[in-house]
mmCIF file of C-alpha atoms in Angstrom:
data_model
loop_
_atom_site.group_PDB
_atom_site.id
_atom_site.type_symbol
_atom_site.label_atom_id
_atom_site.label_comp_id
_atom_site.label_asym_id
_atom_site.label_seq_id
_atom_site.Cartn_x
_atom_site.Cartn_y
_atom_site.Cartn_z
ATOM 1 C CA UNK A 1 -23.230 -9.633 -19.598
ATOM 2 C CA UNK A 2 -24.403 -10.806 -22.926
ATOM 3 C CA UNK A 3 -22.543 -9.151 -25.603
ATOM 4 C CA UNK A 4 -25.862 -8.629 -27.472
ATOM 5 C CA UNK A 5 -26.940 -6.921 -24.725
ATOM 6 C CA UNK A 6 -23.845 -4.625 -24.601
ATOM 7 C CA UNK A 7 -25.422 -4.140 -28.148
ATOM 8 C CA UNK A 8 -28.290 -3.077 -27.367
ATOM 9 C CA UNK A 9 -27.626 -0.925 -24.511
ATOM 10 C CA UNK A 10 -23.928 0.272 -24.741
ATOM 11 C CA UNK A 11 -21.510 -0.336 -22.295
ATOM 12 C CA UNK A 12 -22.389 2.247 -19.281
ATOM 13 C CA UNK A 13 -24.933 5.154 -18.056
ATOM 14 C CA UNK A 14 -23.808 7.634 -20.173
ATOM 15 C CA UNK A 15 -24.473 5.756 -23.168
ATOM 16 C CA UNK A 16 -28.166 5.996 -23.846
ATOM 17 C CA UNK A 17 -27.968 9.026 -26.009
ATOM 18 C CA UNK A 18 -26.850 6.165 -28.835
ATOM 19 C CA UNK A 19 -28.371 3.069 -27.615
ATOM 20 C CA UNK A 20 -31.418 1.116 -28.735
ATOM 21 C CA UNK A 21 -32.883 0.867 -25.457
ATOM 22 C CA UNK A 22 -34.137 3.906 -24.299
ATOM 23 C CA UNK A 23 -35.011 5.685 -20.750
ATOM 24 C CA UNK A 24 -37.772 7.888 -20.424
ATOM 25 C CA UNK A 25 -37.952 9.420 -17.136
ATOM 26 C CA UNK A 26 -40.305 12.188 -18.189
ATOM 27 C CA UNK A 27 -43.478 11.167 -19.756
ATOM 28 C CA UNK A 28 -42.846 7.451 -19.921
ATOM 29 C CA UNK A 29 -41.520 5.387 -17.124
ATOM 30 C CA UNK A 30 -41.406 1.503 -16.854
ATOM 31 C CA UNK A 31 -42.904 -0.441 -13.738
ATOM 32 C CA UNK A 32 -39.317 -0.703 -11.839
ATOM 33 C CA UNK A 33 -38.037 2.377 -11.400
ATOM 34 C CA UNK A 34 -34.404 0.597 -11.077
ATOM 35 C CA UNK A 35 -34.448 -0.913 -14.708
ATOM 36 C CA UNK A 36 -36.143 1.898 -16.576
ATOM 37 C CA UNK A 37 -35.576 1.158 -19.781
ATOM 38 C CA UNK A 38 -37.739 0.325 -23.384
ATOM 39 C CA UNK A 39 -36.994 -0.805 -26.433
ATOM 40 C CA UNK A 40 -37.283 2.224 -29.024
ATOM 41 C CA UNK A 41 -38.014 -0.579 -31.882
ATOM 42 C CA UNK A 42 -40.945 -1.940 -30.342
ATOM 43 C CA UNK A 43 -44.547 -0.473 -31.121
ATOM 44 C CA UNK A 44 -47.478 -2.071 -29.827
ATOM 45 C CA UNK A 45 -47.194 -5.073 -31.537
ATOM 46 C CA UNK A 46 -45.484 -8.476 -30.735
ATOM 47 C CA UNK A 47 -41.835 -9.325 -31.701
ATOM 48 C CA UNK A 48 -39.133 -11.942 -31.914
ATOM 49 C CA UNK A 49 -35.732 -11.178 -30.809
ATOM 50 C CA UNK A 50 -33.082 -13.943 -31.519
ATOM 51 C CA UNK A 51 -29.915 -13.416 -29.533
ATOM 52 C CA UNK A 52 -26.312 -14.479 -30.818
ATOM 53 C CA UNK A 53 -24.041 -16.687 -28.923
ATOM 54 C CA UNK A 54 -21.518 -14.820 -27.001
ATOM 55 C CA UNK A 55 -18.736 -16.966 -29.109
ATOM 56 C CA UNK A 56 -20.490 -15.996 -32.449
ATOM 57 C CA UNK A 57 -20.478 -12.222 -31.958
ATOM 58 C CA UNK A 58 -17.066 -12.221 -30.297
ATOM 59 C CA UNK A 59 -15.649 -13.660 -33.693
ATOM 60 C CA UNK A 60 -17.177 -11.003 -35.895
ATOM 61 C CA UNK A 61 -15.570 -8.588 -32.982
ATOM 62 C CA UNK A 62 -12.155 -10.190 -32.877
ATOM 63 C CA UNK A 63 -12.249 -10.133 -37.245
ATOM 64 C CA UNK A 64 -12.724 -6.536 -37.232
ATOM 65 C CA UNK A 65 -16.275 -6.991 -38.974
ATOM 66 C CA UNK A 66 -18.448 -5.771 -35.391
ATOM 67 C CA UNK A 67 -17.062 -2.759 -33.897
ATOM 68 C CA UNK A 68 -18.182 -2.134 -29.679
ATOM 69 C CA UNK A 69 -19.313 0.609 -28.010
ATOM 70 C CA UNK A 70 -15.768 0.923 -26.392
ATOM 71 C CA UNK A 71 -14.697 1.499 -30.082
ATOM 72 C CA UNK A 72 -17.374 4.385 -30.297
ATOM 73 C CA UNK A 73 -16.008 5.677 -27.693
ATOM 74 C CA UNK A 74 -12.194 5.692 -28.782
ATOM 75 C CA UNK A 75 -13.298 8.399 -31.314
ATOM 76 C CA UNK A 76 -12.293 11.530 -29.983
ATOM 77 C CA UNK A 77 -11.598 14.627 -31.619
ATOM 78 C CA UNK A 78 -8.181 14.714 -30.501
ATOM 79 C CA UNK A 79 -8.022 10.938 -32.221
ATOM 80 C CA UNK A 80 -9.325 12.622 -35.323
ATOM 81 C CA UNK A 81 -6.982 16.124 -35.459
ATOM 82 C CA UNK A 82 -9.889 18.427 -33.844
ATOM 83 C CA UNK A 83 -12.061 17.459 -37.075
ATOM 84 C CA UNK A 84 -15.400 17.336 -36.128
ATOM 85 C CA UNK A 85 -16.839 16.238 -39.664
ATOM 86 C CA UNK A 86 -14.822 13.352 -40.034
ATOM 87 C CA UNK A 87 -14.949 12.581 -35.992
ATOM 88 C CA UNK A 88 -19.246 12.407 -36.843
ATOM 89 C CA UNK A 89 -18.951 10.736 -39.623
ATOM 90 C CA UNK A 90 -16.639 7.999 -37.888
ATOM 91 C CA UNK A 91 -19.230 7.560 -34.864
ATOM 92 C CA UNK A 92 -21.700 6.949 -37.576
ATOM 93 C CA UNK A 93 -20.107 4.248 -39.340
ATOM 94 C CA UNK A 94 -19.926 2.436 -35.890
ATOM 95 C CA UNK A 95 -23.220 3.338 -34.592
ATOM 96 C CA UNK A 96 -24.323 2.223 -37.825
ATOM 97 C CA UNK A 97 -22.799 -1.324 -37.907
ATOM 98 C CA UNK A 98 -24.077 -2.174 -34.051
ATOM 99 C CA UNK A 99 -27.469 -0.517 -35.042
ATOM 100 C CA UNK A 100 -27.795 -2.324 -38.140
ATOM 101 C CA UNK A 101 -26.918 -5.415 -36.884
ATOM 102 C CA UNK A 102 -28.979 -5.332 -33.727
ATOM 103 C CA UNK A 103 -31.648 -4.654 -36.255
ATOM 104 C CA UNK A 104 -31.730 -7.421 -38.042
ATOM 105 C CA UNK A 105 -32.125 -10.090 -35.166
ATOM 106 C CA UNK A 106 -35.552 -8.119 -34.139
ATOM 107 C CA UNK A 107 -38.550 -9.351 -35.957
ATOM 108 C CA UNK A 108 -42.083 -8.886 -36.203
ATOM 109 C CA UNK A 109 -44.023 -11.496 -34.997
ATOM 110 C CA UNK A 110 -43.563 -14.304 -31.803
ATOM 111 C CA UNK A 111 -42.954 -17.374 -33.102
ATOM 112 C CA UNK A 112 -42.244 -19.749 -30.368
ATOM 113 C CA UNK A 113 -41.305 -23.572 -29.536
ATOM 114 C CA UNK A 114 -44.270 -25.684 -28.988
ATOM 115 C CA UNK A 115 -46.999 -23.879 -30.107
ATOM 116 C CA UNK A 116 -48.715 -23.553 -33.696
ATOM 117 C CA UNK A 117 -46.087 -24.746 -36.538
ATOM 118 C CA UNK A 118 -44.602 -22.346 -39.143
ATOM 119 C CA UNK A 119 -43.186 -23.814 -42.306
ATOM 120 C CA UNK A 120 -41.271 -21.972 -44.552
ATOM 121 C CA UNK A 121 -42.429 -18.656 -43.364
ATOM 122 C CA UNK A 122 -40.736 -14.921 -44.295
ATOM 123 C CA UNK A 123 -41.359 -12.398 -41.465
ATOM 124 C CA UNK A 124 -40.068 -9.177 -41.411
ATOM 125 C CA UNK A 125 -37.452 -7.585 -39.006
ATOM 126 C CA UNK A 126 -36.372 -3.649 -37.931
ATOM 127 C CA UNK A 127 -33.652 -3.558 -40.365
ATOM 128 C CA UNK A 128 -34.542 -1.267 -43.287
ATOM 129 C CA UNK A 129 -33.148 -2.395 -47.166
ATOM 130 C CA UNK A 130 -32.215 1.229 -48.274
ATOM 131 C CA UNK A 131 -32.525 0.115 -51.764
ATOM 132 C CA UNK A 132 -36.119 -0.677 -51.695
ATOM 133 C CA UNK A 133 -37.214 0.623 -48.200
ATOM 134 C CA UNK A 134 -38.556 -2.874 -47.579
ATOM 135 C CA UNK A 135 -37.461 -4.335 -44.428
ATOM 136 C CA UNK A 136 -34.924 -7.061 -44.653
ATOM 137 C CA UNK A 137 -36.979 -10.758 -43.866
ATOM 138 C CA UNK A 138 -35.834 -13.815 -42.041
ATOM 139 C CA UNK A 139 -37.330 -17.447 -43.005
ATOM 140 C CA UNK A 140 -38.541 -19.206 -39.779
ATOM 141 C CA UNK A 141 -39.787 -23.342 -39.532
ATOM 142 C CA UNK A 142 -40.654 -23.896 -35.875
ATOM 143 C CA UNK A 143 -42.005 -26.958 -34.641
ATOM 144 C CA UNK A 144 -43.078 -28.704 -31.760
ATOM 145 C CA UNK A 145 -39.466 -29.259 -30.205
ATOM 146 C CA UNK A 146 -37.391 -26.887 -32.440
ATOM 147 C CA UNK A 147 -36.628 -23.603 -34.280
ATOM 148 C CA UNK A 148 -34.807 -22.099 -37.056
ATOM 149 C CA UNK A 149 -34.338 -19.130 -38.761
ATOM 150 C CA UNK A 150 -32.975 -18.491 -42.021
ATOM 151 C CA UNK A 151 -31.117 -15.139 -42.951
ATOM 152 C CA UNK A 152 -30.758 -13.457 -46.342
ATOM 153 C CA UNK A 153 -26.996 -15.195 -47.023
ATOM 154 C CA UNK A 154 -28.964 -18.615 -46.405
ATOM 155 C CA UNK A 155 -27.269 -19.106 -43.315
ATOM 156 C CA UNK A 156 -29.502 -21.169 -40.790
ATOM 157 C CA UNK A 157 -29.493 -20.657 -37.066
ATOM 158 C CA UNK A 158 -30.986 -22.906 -34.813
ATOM 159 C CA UNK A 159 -32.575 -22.098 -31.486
ATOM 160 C CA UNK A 160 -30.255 -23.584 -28.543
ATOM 161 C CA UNK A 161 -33.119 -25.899 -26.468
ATOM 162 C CA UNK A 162 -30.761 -27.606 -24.636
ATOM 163 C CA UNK A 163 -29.967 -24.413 -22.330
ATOM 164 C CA UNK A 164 -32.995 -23.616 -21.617
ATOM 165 C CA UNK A 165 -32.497 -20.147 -23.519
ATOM 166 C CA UNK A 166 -35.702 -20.255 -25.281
ATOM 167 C CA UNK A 167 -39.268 -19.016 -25.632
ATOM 168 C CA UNK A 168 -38.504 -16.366 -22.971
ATOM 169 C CA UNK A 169 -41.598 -14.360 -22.747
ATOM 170 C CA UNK A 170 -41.993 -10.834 -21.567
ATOM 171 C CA UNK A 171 -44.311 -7.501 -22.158
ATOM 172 C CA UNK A 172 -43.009 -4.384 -22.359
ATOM 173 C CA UNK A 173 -45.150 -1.373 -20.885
ATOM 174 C CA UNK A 174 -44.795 2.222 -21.629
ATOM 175 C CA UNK A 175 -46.627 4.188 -18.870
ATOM 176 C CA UNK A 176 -47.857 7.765 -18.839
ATOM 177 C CA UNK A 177 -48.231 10.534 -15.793
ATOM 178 C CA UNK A 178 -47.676 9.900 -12.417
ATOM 179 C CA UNK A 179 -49.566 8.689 -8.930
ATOM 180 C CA UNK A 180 -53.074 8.300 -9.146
ATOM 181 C CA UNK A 181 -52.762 9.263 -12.864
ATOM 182 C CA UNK A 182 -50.769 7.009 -14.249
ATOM 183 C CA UNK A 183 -52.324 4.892 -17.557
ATOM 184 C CA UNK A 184 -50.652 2.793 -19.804
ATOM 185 C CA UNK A 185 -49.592 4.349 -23.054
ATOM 186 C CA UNK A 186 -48.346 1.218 -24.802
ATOM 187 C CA UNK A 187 -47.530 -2.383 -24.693
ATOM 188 C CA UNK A 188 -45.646 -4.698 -26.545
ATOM 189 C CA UNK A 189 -45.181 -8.318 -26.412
ATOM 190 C CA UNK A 190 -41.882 -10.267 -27.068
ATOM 191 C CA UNK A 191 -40.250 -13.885 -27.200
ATOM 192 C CA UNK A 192 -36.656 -14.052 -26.737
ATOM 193 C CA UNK A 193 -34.710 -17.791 -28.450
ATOM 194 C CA UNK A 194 -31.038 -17.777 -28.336
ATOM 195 C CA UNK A 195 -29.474 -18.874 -31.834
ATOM 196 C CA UNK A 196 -26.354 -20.723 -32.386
ATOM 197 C CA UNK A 197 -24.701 -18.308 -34.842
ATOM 198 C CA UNK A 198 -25.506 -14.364 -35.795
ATOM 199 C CA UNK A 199 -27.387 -13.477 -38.889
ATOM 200 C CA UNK A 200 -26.889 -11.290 -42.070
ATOM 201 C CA UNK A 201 -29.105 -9.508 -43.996
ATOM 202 C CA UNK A 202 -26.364 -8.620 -46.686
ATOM 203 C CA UNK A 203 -22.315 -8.901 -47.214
ATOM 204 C CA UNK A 204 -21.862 -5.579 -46.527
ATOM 205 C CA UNK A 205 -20.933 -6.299 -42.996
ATOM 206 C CA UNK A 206 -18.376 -8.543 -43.756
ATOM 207 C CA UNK A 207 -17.269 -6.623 -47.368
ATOM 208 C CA UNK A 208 -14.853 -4.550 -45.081
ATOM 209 C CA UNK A 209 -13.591 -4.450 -41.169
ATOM 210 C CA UNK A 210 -15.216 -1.202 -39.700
ATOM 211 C CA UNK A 211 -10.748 -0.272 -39.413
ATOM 212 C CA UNK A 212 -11.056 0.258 -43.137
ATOM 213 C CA UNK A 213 -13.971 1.981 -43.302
ATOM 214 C CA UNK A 214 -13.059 4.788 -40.534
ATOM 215 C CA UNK A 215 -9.721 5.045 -42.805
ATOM 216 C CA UNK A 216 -11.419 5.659 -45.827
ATOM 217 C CA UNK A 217 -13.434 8.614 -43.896
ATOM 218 C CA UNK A 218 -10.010 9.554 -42.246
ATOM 219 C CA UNK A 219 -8.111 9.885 -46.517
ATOM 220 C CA UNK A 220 -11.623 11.850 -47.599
ATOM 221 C CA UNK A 221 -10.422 15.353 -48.994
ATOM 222 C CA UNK A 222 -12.325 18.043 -46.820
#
């Protein structure tokens, strides 16, 4: 499985009450009832989701940067001396690294291989900048043969053509009732490019491993 995926959608069935995609099987239900899932970021609009190398996020994993959902789950109150504050406030750091970097590789807009050219172009993606409450931007050129995508650190990720991991279209549908009654709530359209390397919005990822920050929470005086 592709680690962003693992991202996205944590690591097993129990895990959707944290994910990022979501399953509705009350009022919402997707068209196979075997893969019901949506994305929870996407809102009738159309979107760009650029997915790390396997190799790219397992470095920020292996340096301590990227914690897992298998991490998450390693937080137990017995791990934390039966304190619940500090056991919530550890999940939170996690949940809040994978969240925020999931995040930032969403962004409004399709921009796709092979179709109308964007030069120098800022779009915006689902990671919130709590300073401003702006959303953080990526800077995209696309051409008639390539793509790539600028983050705020001025790193620059290029789309991987020669896989064939690129301009993957879908739709995703968010359907209503049941039988005879069902309508479609919503729909969203994305394009999915693998990139080369993951991007950053800010150095606070990489300021501190996600170790240090759960010991810092772990030293707070109650």
């Amino acid at each position: 499985m592709s680690l962003f995926l693992e991202m996205l959608s944590g690591n097993d069935e129990d895990s959707t009450k944290y994910n990022i995609l979501i399953t509705q099987d009350g009022n919402y239900k997707c068209v196979d009832p075997t893969n019901n899932y949506n994305i929870r970021l996407f809102d009738k609009f159309n979107y760009t989701v650029y997915v790390p190398t396997n190799q790219s996020i397992q470095k920020l994993i292996d340096d301590g940067f990227l914690p897992t959902w298998d991490d998450y789950e390693a937080q137990t109150l017995e791990a934390w001396n039966d304190d619940d504050a500090k056991l919530r406030a550890a999940h939170a750091a996690i949940r809040n690294r994978i969240f925020n970097f999931v995040r930032y590789h969403i962004q409004d807009n399709a921009v796709y291989i092979g179709c109308d050219p964007v030069y120098n172009t800022k779009f915006e993606t689902s990671k919130l900048n709590p300073e401003n409450q702006r959303f953080f931007s990526l800077e995209v050129n696309a051409g008639p043969s390539s793509l790539s995508v600028t983050d705020q650190l001025g790193n620059t990720r290029h789309v991987l053509t020669q896989q064939g991991l690129y301009n993957k279209v879908c739709r995703e549908y968010w359907f209503s009732g049941t039988g005879n009654n069902m309508s479609i709530n919503s729909a969203s359209d994305a394009v999915v490019h693998q990139i080369d390397g993951v991007l950053l919005y800010n150095n606070d990822l990489m300021s501190k491993t996600w170790q240090q920050e759960l010991n810092e929470i772990r030293n707070q005086s109650k």
